[in-house]
């Protein structure tokens, strides 16, 4: 039983890494098998085809990321504290799942996604959209379309993750605080001071 779970998990982790690096279309089942350390036939025992594997990965990672955002979400706190929760959730999720957020970004409008995958992604974007819309209503966030605000944060965060993975920087608590403050400043509405 443990060996079966280990092989399946190896396939999932290997596929996630390869899909995140190469993209779904440029990845083949033999590539996933090599990365996972299993035979290509083993993959088909768990996943009918590459599309089924891709949808499983997408749904699993989007659902887990959404749950991490929802967990202890500070709904009654300030917009700034809510942003801190979102940023912290991204850090902790990425620490445990280094390829997941990049995989989600790369494949969020991919041709292979089925309706269940699209529904999962809608839940995630709805949750984040509520934060941005509430922040704009409260005149705490810049009056830009929510997808633009999200892309500012997400794009910068993924680039940070990339340079951490390549070893160009080693994040520490101080750096992460500075990055969080920089991202907050990028989306925060700066109100003109009264003269």
JSON list of C-alpha atoms in Angstrom, two decimals:
[
{"chain": "A", "resi": 1, "resn": "UNK", "atom": "CA", "xyz": [0.00, 0.00, 0.00]},
{"chain": "A", "resi": 2, "resn": "UNK", "atom": "CA", "xyz": [2.76, 2.45, 0.93]},
{"chain": "A", "resi": 3, "resn": "UNK", "atom": "CA", "xyz": [4.70, 1.65, -2.27]},
{"chain": "A", "resi": 4, "resn": "UNK", "atom": "CA", "xyz": [1.58, 2.36, -4.35]},
{"chain": "A", "resi": 5, "resn": "UNK", "atom": "CA", "xyz": [1.03, 5.71, -2.65]},
{"chain": "A", "resi": 6, "resn": "UNK", "atom": "CA", "xyz": [4.70, 6.56, -3.05]},
{"chain": "A", "resi": 7, "resn": "UNK", "atom": "CA", "xyz": [4.66, 5.83, -6.80]},
{"chain": "A", "resi": 8, "resn": "UNK", "atom": "CA", "xyz": [1.51, 7.88, -7.29]},
{"chain": "A", "resi": 9, "resn": "UNK", "atom": "CA", "xyz": [2.95, 10.75, -5.29]},
{"chain": "A", "resi": 10, "resn": "UNK", "atom": "CA", "xyz": [6.19, 10.54, -7.27]},
{"chain": "A", "resi": 11, "resn": "UNK", "atom": "CA", "xyz": [4.20, 10.80, -10.49]},
{"chain": "A", "resi": 12, "resn": "UNK", "atom": "CA", "xyz": [2.26, 13.80, -9.18]},
{"chain": "A", "resi": 13, "resn": "UNK", "atom": "CA", "xyz": [5.39, 15.60, -7.97]},
{"chain": "A", "resi": 14, "resn": "UNK", "atom": "CA", "xyz": [7.34, 14.78, -11.13]},
{"chain": "A", "resi": 15, "resn": "UNK", "atom": "CA", "xyz": [4.51, 15.91, -13.40]},
{"chain": "A", "resi": 16, "resn": "UNK", "atom": "CA", "xyz": [4.04, 19.13, -11.47]},
{"chain": "A", "resi": 17, "resn": "UNK", "atom": "CA", "xyz": [7.73, 19.98, -11.78]},
{"chain": "A", "resi": 18, "resn": "UNK", "atom": "CA", "xyz": [7.93, 19.17, -15.51]},
{"chain": "A", "resi": 19, "resn": "UNK", "atom": "CA", "xyz": [4.63, 20.89, -16.37]},
{"chain": "A", "resi": 20, "resn": "UNK", "atom": "CA", "xyz": [5.74, 23.99, -14.46]},
{"chain": "A", "resi": 21, "resn": "UNK", "atom": "CA", "xyz": [9.11, 24.04, -16.23]},
{"chain": "A", "resi": 22, "resn": "UNK", "atom": "CA", "xyz": [8.09, 23.07, -19.77]},
{"chain": "A", "resi": 23, "resn": "UNK", "atom": "CA", "xyz": [4.35, 23.63, -19.97]},
{"chain": "A", "resi": 24, "resn": "UNK", "atom": "CA", "xyz": [1.68, 21.02, -20.58]},
{"chain": "A", "resi": 25, "resn": "UNK", "atom": "CA", "xyz": [2.01, 20.83, -24.37]},
{"chain": "A", "resi": 26, "resn": "UNK", "atom": "CA", "xyz": [5.80, 20.46, -24.37]},
{"chain": "A", "resi": 27, "resn": "UNK", "atom": "CA", "xyz": [5.71, 17.70, -21.76]},
{"chain": "A", "resi": 28, "resn": "UNK", "atom": "CA", "xyz": [5.36, 14.03, -22.64]},
{"chain": "A", "resi": 29, "resn": "UNK", "atom": "CA", "xyz": [4.40, 11.10, -20.45]},
{"chain": "A", "resi": 30, "resn": "UNK", "atom": "CA", "xyz": [7.91, 9.58, -20.86]},
{"chain": "A", "resi": 31, "resn": "UNK", "atom": "CA", "xyz": [9.37, 12.86, -19.53]},
{"chain": "A", "resi": 32, "resn": "UNK", "atom": "CA", "xyz": [7.08, 12.68, -16.50]},
{"chain": "A", "resi": 33, "resn": "UNK", "atom": "CA", "xyz": [8.04, 9.02, -16.01]},
{"chain": "A", "resi": 34, "resn": "UNK", "atom": "CA", "xyz": [11.74, 9.87, -16.06]},
{"chain": "A", "resi": 35, "resn": "UNK", "atom": "CA", "xyz": [11.27, 12.71, -13.57]},
{"chain": "A", "resi": 36, "resn": "UNK", "atom": "CA", "xyz": [9.12, 10.49, -11.31]},
{"chain": "A", "resi": 37, "resn": "UNK", "atom": "CA", "xyz": [11.50, 7.53, -11.55]},
{"chain": "A", "resi": 38, "resn": "UNK", "atom": "CA", "xyz": [8.82, 5.16, -12.82]},
{"chain": "A", "resi": 39, "resn": "UNK", "atom": "CA", "xyz": [8.01, 3.45, -16.10]},
{"chain": "A", "resi": 40, "resn": "UNK", "atom": "CA", "xyz": [5.65, 5.25, -18.49]},
{"chain": "A", "resi": 41, "resn": "UNK", "atom": "CA", "xyz": [3.19, 2.35, -18.17]},
{"chain": "A", "resi": 42, "resn": "UNK", "atom": "CA", "xyz": [3.01, 2.95, -14.42]},
{"chain": "A", "resi": 43, "resn": "UNK", "atom": "CA", "xyz": [1.59, 6.43, -15.01]},
{"chain": "A", "resi": 44, "resn": "UNK", "atom": "CA", "xyz": [-1.29, 4.99, -17.03]},
{"chain": "A", "resi": 45, "resn": "UNK", "atom": "CA", "xyz": [-2.25, 2.78, -14.09]},
{"chain": "A", "resi": 46, "resn": "UNK", "atom": "CA", "xyz": [-3.04, 5.94, -12.13]},
{"chain": "A", "resi": 47, "resn": "UNK", "atom": "CA", "xyz": [-4.02, 8.42, -14.83]},
{"chain": "A", "resi": 48, "resn": "UNK", "atom": "CA", "xyz": [-5.82, 7.55, -18.04]},
{"chain": "A", "resi": 49, "resn": "UNK", "atom": "CA", "xyz": [-3.89, 10.10, -20.11]},
{"chain": "A", "resi": 50, "resn": "UNK", "atom": "CA", "xyz": [-1.93, 13.34, -19.88]},
{"chain": "A", "resi": 51, "resn": "UNK", "atom": "CA", "xyz": [-5.11, 15.46, -19.79]},
{"chain": "A", "resi": 52, "resn": "UNK", "atom": "CA", "xyz": [-6.47, 13.53, -16.79]},
{"chain": "A", "resi": 53, "resn": "UNK", "atom": "CA", "xyz": [-3.12, 13.96, -15.04]},
{"chain": "A", "resi": 54, "resn": "UNK", "atom": "CA", "xyz": [-3.04, 17.68, -15.88]},
{"chain": "A", "resi": 55, "resn": "UNK", "atom": "CA", "xyz": [-6.57, 18.22, -14.57]},
{"chain": "A", "resi": 56, "resn": "UNK", "atom": "CA", "xyz": [-5.81, 16.29, -11.40]},
{"chain": "A", "resi": 57, "resn": "UNK", "atom": "CA", "xyz": [-2.74, 18.44, -10.77]},
{"chain": "A", "resi": 58, "resn": "UNK", "atom": "CA", "xyz": [-4.59, 21.66, -11.52]},
{"chain": "A", "resi": 59, "resn": "UNK", "atom": "CA", "xyz": [-7.59, 20.87, -9.32]},
{"chain": "A", "resi": 60, "resn": "UNK", "atom": "CA", "xyz": [-5.47, 19.56, -6.46]},
{"chain": "A", "resi": 61, "resn": "UNK", "atom": "CA", "xyz": [-3.13, 22.55, -6.37]},
{"chain": "A", "resi": 62, "resn": "UNK", "atom": "CA", "xyz": [-5.81, 25.20, -6.89]},
{"chain": "A", "resi": 63, "resn": "UNK", "atom": "CA", "xyz": [-7.99, 23.61, -4.20]},
{"chain": "A", "resi": 64, "resn": "UNK", "atom": "CA", "xyz": [-5.12, 23.41, -1.72]},
{"chain": "A", "resi": 65, "resn": "UNK", "atom": "CA", "xyz": [-4.08, 27.01, -2.43]},
{"chain": "A", "resi": 66, "resn": "UNK", "atom": "CA", "xyz": [-7.67, 28.22, -2.05]},
{"chain": "A", "resi": 67, "resn": "UNK", "atom": "CA", "xyz": [-7.98, 26.35, 1.25]},
{"chain": "A", "resi": 68, "resn": "UNK", "atom": "CA", "xyz": [-4.72, 27.88, 2.49]},
{"chain": "A", "resi": 69, "resn": "UNK", "atom": "CA", "xyz": [-6.09, 31.35, 1.72]},
{"chain": "A", "resi": 70, "resn": "UNK", "atom": "CA", "xyz": [-9.42, 30.62, 3.40]},
{"chain": "A", "resi": 71, "resn": "UNK", "atom": "CA", "xyz": [-7.85, 29.13, 6.51]},
{"chain": "A", "resi": 72, "resn": "UNK", "atom": "CA", "xyz": [-8.10, 31.70, 9.31]},
{"chain": "A", "resi": 73, "resn": "UNK", "atom": "CA", "xyz": [-8.85, 34.48, 6.80]},
{"chain": "A", "resi": 74, "resn": "UNK", "atom": "CA", "xyz": [-9.13, 37.75, 8.79]},
{"chain": "A", "resi": 75, "resn": "UNK", "atom": "CA", "xyz": [-12.43, 38.93, 7.30]},
{"chain": "A", "resi": 76, "resn": "UNK", "atom": "CA", "xyz": [-13.06, 41.49, 10.03]},
{"chain": "A", "resi": 77, "resn": "UNK", "atom": "CA", "xyz": [-9.53, 42.94, 9.93]},
{"chain": "A", "resi": 78, "resn": "UNK", "atom": "CA", "xyz": [-8.17, 45.82, 7.90]},
{"chain": "A", "resi": 79, "resn": "UNK", "atom": "CA", "xyz": [-7.40, 45.52, 4.20]},
{"chain": "A", "resi": 80, "resn": "UNK", "atom": "CA", "xyz": [-3.70, 45.68, 5.06]},
{"chain": "A", "resi": 81, "resn": "UNK", "atom": "CA", "xyz": [-4.03, 42.76, 7.49]},
{"chain": "A", "resi": 82, "resn": "UNK", "atom": "CA", "xyz": [-5.99, 40.80, 4.91]},
{"chain": "A", "resi": 83, "resn": "UNK", "atom": "CA", "xyz": [-3.19, 41.44, 2.41]},
{"chain": "A", "resi": 84, "resn": "UNK", "atom": "CA", "xyz": [-0.68, 40.20, 4.98]},
{"chain": "A", "resi": 85, "resn": "UNK", "atom": "CA", "xyz": [-2.68, 36.98, 5.28]},
{"chain": "A", "resi": 86, "resn": "UNK", "atom": "CA", "xyz": [-2.73, 36.52, 1.49]},
{"chain": "A", "resi": 87, "resn": "UNK", "atom": "CA", "xyz": [1.01, 37.17, 1.19]},
{"chain": "A", "resi": 88, "resn": "UNK", "atom": "CA", "xyz": [1.82, 34.86, 4.11]},
{"chain": "A", "resi": 89, "resn": "UNK", "atom": "CA", "xyz": [-0.38, 32.15, 2.61]},
{"chain": "A", "resi": 90, "resn": "UNK", "atom": "CA", "xyz": [1.48, 32.44, -0.68]},
{"chain": "A", "resi": 91, "resn": "UNK", "atom": "CA", "xyz": [4.82, 32.09, 1.13]},
{"chain": "A", "resi": 92, "resn": "UNK", "atom": "CA", "xyz": [3.78, 29.08, 3.19]},
{"chain": "A", "resi": 93, "resn": "UNK", "atom": "CA", "xyz": [2.06, 27.38, 0.24]},
{"chain": "A", "resi": 94, "resn": "UNK", "atom": "CA", "xyz": [5.07, 27.91, -2.00]},
{"chain": "A", "resi": 95, "resn": "UNK", "atom": "CA", "xyz": [7.45, 26.66, 0.68]},
{"chain": "A", "resi": 96, "resn": "UNK", "atom": "CA", "xyz": [5.60, 23.33, 0.74]},
{"chain": "A", "resi": 97, "resn": "UNK", "atom": "CA", "xyz": [4.74, 23.30, -2.99]},
{"chain": "A", "resi": 98, "resn": "UNK", "atom": "CA", "xyz": [7.54, 25.08, -4.86]},
{"chain": "A", "resi": 99, "resn": "UNK", "atom": "CA", "xyz": [6.16, 24.53, -8.38]},
{"chain": "A", "resi": 100, "resn": "UNK", "atom": "CA", "xyz": [2.43, 24.83, -7.68]},
{"chain": "A", "resi": 101, "resn": "UNK", "atom": "CA", "xyz": [1.75, 28.55, -8.10]},
{"chain": "A", "resi": 102, "resn": "UNK", "atom": "CA", "xyz": [3.80, 28.76, -11.27]},
{"chain": "A", "resi": 103, "resn": "UNK", "atom": "CA", "xyz": [1.98, 25.69, -12.63]},
{"chain": "A", "resi": 104, "resn": "UNK", "atom": "CA", "xyz": [-1.37, 27.32, -11.81]},
{"chain": "A", "resi": 105, "resn": "UNK", "atom": "CA", "xyz": [-0.38, 30.58, -13.51]},
{"chain": "A", "resi": 106, "resn": "UNK", "atom": "CA", "xyz": [0.91, 28.79, -16.62]},
{"chain": "A", "resi": 107, "resn": "UNK", "atom": "CA", "xyz": [-2.18, 26.67, -17.05]},
{"chain": "A", "resi": 108, "resn": "UNK", "atom": "CA", "xyz": [-5.10, 28.75, -15.74]},
{"chain": "A", "resi": 109, "resn": "UNK", "atom": "CA", "xyz": [-6.55, 29.12, -19.25]},
{"chain": "A", "resi": 110, "resn": "UNK", "atom": "CA", "xyz": [-5.10, 25.96, -20.80]},
{"chain": "A", "resi": 111, "resn": "UNK", "atom": "CA", "xyz": [-7.01, 24.05, -23.46]},
{"chain": "A", "resi": 112, "resn": "UNK", "atom": "CA", "xyz": [-6.95, 20.78, -21.51]},
{"chain": "A", "resi": 113, "resn": "UNK", "atom": "CA", "xyz": [-8.81, 22.07, -18.45]},
{"chain": "A", "resi": 114, "resn": "UNK", "atom": "CA", "xyz": [-12.20, 20.48, -17.87]},
{"chain": "A", "resi": 115, "resn": "UNK", "atom": "CA", "xyz": [-15.23, 22.08, -16.22]},
{"chain": "A", "resi": 116, "resn": "UNK", "atom": "CA", "xyz": [-14.21, 20.88, -12.74]},
{"chain": "A", "resi": 117, "resn": "UNK", "atom": "CA", "xyz": [-10.81, 22.52, -13.11]},
{"chain": "A", "resi": 118, "resn": "UNK", "atom": "CA", "xyz": [-12.38, 25.76, -14.33]},
{"chain": "A", "resi": 119, "resn": "UNK", "atom": "CA", "xyz": [-14.82, 25.71, -11.40]},
{"chain": "A", "resi": 120, "resn": "UNK", "atom": "CA", "xyz": [-11.92, 25.28, -8.94]},
{"chain": "A", "resi": 121, "resn": "UNK", "atom": "CA", "xyz": [-10.11, 28.20, -10.51]},
{"chain": "A", "resi": 122, "resn": "UNK", "atom": "CA", "xyz": [-13.25, 30.35, -10.36]},
{"chain": "A", "resi": 123, "resn": "UNK", "atom": "CA", "xyz": [-13.47, 29.72, -6.61]},
{"chain": "A", "resi": 124, "resn": "UNK", "atom": "CA", "xyz": [-9.90, 30.95, -6.23]},
{"chain": "A", "resi": 125, "resn": "UNK", "atom": "CA", "xyz": [-10.37, 34.04, -8.40]},
{"chain": "A", "resi": 126, "resn": "UNK", "atom": "CA", "xyz": [-13.68, 34.85, -6.69]},
{"chain": "A", "resi": 127, "resn": "UNK", "atom": "CA", "xyz": [-12.01, 34.74, -3.29]},
{"chain": "A", "resi": 128, "resn": "UNK", "atom": "CA", "xyz": [-9.18, 37.02, -4.38]},
{"chain": "A", "resi": 129, "resn": "UNK", "atom": "CA", "xyz": [-11.56, 39.21, -6.34]},
{"chain": "A", "resi": 130, "resn": "UNK", "atom": "CA", "xyz": [-13.61, 39.84, -3.18]},
{"chain": "A", "resi": 131, "resn": "UNK", "atom": "CA", "xyz": [-10.47, 41.09, -1.44]},
{"chain": "A", "resi": 132, "resn": "UNK", "atom": "CA", "xyz": [-9.60, 43.47, -4.28]},
{"chain": "A", "resi": 133, "resn": "UNK", "atom": "CA", "xyz": [-13.15, 44.74, -4.72]},
{"chain": "A", "resi": 134, "resn": "UNK", "atom": "CA", "xyz": [-13.56, 45.33, -0.98]},
{"chain": "A", "resi": 135, "resn": "UNK", "atom": "CA", "xyz": [-10.21, 47.13, -0.88]},
{"chain": "A", "resi": 136, "resn": "UNK", "atom": "CA", "xyz": [-11.25, 49.40, -3.73]},
{"chain": "A", "resi": 137, "resn": "UNK", "atom": "CA", "xyz": [-14.64, 50.06, -2.09]},
{"chain": "A", "resi": 138, "resn": "UNK", "atom": "CA", "xyz": [-12.84, 51.08, 1.10]},
{"chain": "A", "resi": 139, "resn": "UNK", "atom": "CA", "xyz": [-10.52, 53.30, -0.98]},
{"chain": "A", "resi": 140, "resn": "UNK", "atom": "CA", "xyz": [-7.51, 51.34, 0.30]},
{"chain": "A", "resi": 141, "resn": "UNK", "atom": "CA", "xyz": [-6.50, 49.85, -3.05]},
{"chain": "A", "resi": 142, "resn": "UNK", "atom": "CA", "xyz": [-5.84, 51.51, -6.39]},
{"chain": "A", "resi": 143, "resn": "UNK", "atom": "CA", "xyz": [-8.94, 51.67, -8.61]},
{"chain": "A", "resi": 144, "resn": "UNK", "atom": "CA", "xyz": [-7.53, 49.27, -11.18]},
{"chain": "A", "resi": 145, "resn": "UNK", "atom": "CA", "xyz": [-9.34, 46.18, -12.45]},
{"chain": "A", "resi": 146, "resn": "UNK", "atom": "CA", "xyz": [-8.92, 43.36, -9.94]},
{"chain": "A", "resi": 147, "resn": "UNK", "atom": "CA", "xyz": [-7.09, 41.09, -12.44]},
{"chain": "A", "resi": 148, "resn": "UNK", "atom": "CA", "xyz": [-4.53, 43.88, -12.91]},
{"chain": "A", "resi": 149, "resn": "UNK", "atom": "CA", "xyz": [-4.00, 44.25, -9.16]},
{"chain": "A", "resi": 150, "resn": "UNK", "atom": "CA", "xyz": [-3.64, 40.50, -8.82]},
{"chain": "A", "resi": 151, "resn": "UNK", "atom": "CA", "xyz": [-1.16, 40.28, -11.71]},
{"chain": "A", "resi": 152, "resn": "UNK", "atom": "CA", "xyz": [1.02, 42.93, -10.04]},
{"chain": "A", "resi": 153, "resn": "UNK", "atom": "CA", "xyz": [1.26, 40.82, -6.89]},
{"chain": "A", "resi": 154, "resn": "UNK", "atom": "CA", "xyz": [1.31, 37.39, -8.50]},
{"chain": "A", "resi": 155, "resn": "UNK", "atom": "CA", "xyz": [3.83, 38.24, -11.20]},
{"chain": "A", "resi": 156, "resn": "UNK", "atom": "CA", "xyz": [6.26, 39.80, -8.75]},
{"chain": "A", "resi": 157, "resn": "UNK", "atom": "CA", "xyz": [5.80, 36.93, -6.31]},
{"chain": "A", "resi": 158, "resn": "UNK", "atom": "CA", "xyz": [6.50, 34.30, -8.96]},
{"chain": "A", "resi": 159, "resn": "UNK", "atom": "CA", "xyz": [9.64, 36.13, -10.06]},
{"chain": "A", "resi": 160, "resn": "UNK", "atom": "CA", "xyz": [10.78, 36.22, -6.43]},
{"chain": "A", "resi": 161, "resn": "UNK", "atom": "CA", "xyz": [10.13, 32.49, -6.19]},
{"chain": "A", "resi": 162, "resn": "UNK", "atom": "CA", "xyz": [12.16, 31.91, -9.37]},
{"chain": "A", "resi": 163, "resn": "UNK", "atom": "CA", "xyz": [15.23, 33.75, -8.09]},
{"chain": "A", "resi": 164, "resn": "UNK", "atom": "CA", "xyz": [14.97, 31.90, -4.77]},
{"chain": "A", "resi": 165, "resn": "UNK", "atom": "CA", "xyz": [14.89, 28.57, -6.65]},
{"chain": "A", "resi": 166, "resn": "UNK", "atom": "CA", "xyz": [17.90, 29.51, -8.78]},
{"chain": "A", "resi": 167, "resn": "UNK", "atom": "CA", "xyz": [19.81, 30.44, -5.65]},
{"chain": "A", "resi": 168, "resn": "UNK", "atom": "CA", "xyz": [20.23, 34.09, -6.62]},
{"chain": "A", "resi": 169, "resn": "UNK", "atom": "CA", "xyz": [18.84, 35.11, -3.23]},
{"chain": "A", "resi": 170, "resn": "UNK", "atom": "CA", "xyz": [18.21, 33.40, 0.07]},
{"chain": "A", "resi": 171, "resn": "UNK", "atom": "CA", "xyz": [15.06, 34.78, 1.66]},
{"chain": "A", "resi": 172, "resn": "UNK", "atom": "CA", "xyz": [15.02, 35.60, 5.33]},
{"chain": "A", "resi": 173, "resn": "UNK", "atom": "CA", "xyz": [12.29, 37.11, 7.50]},
{"chain": "A", "resi": 174, "resn": "UNK", "atom": "CA", "xyz": [13.54, 40.65, 6.96]},
{"chain": "A", "resi": 175, "resn": "UNK", "atom": "CA", "xyz": [13.62, 40.33, 3.18]},
{"chain": "A", "resi": 176, "resn": "UNK", "atom": "CA", "xyz": [10.13, 38.82, 3.11]},
{"chain": "A", "resi": 177, "resn": "UNK", "atom": "CA", "xyz": [8.79, 41.70, 5.21]},
{"chain": "A", "resi": 178, "resn": "UNK", "atom": "CA", "xyz": [10.35, 44.18, 2.78]},
{"chain": "A", "resi": 179, "resn": "UNK", "atom": "CA", "xyz": [8.93, 42.30, -0.23]},
{"chain": "A", "resi": 180, "resn": "UNK", "atom": "CA", "xyz": [5.48, 42.24, 1.35]},
{"chain": "A", "resi": 181, "resn": "UNK", "atom": "CA", "xyz": [5.65, 45.98, 2.03]},
{"chain": "A", "resi": 182, "resn": "UNK", "atom": "CA", "xyz": [6.80, 46.65, -1.55]},
{"chain": "A", "resi": 183, "resn": "UNK", "atom": "CA", "xyz": [3.92, 44.64, -2.99]},
{"chain": "A", "resi": 184, "resn": "UNK", "atom": "CA", "xyz": [1.47, 46.40, -0.68]},
{"chain": "A", "resi": 185, "resn": "UNK", "atom": "CA", "xyz": [2.83, 49.76, -1.83]},
{"chain": "A", "resi": 186, "resn": "UNK", "atom": "CA", "xyz": [2.35, 48.68, -5.45]},
{"chain": "A", "resi": 187, "resn": "UNK", "atom": "CA", "xyz": [-1.42, 48.20, -5.01]},
{"chain": "A", "resi": 188, "resn": "UNK", "atom": "CA", "xyz": [-2.22, 50.58, -2.16]},
{"chain": "A", "resi": 189, "resn": "UNK", "atom": "CA", "xyz": [-4.15, 53.72, -2.97]},
{"chain": "A", "resi": 190, "resn": "UNK", "atom": "CA", "xyz": [-2.09, 56.68, -1.78]},
{"chain": "A", "resi": 191, "resn": "UNK", "atom": "CA", "xyz": [-4.50, 59.39, -0.80]},
{"chain": "A", "resi": 192, "resn": "UNK", "atom": "CA", "xyz": [-3.40, 62.99, -1.34]},
{"chain": "A", "resi": 193, "resn": "UNK", "atom": "CA", "xyz": [-2.53, 64.70, 1.89]},
{"chain": "A", "resi": 194, "resn": "UNK", "atom": "CA", "xyz": [-4.64, 67.67, 2.86]},
{"chain": "A", "resi": 195, "resn": "UNK", "atom": "CA", "xyz": [-2.75, 70.94, 2.70]}
]
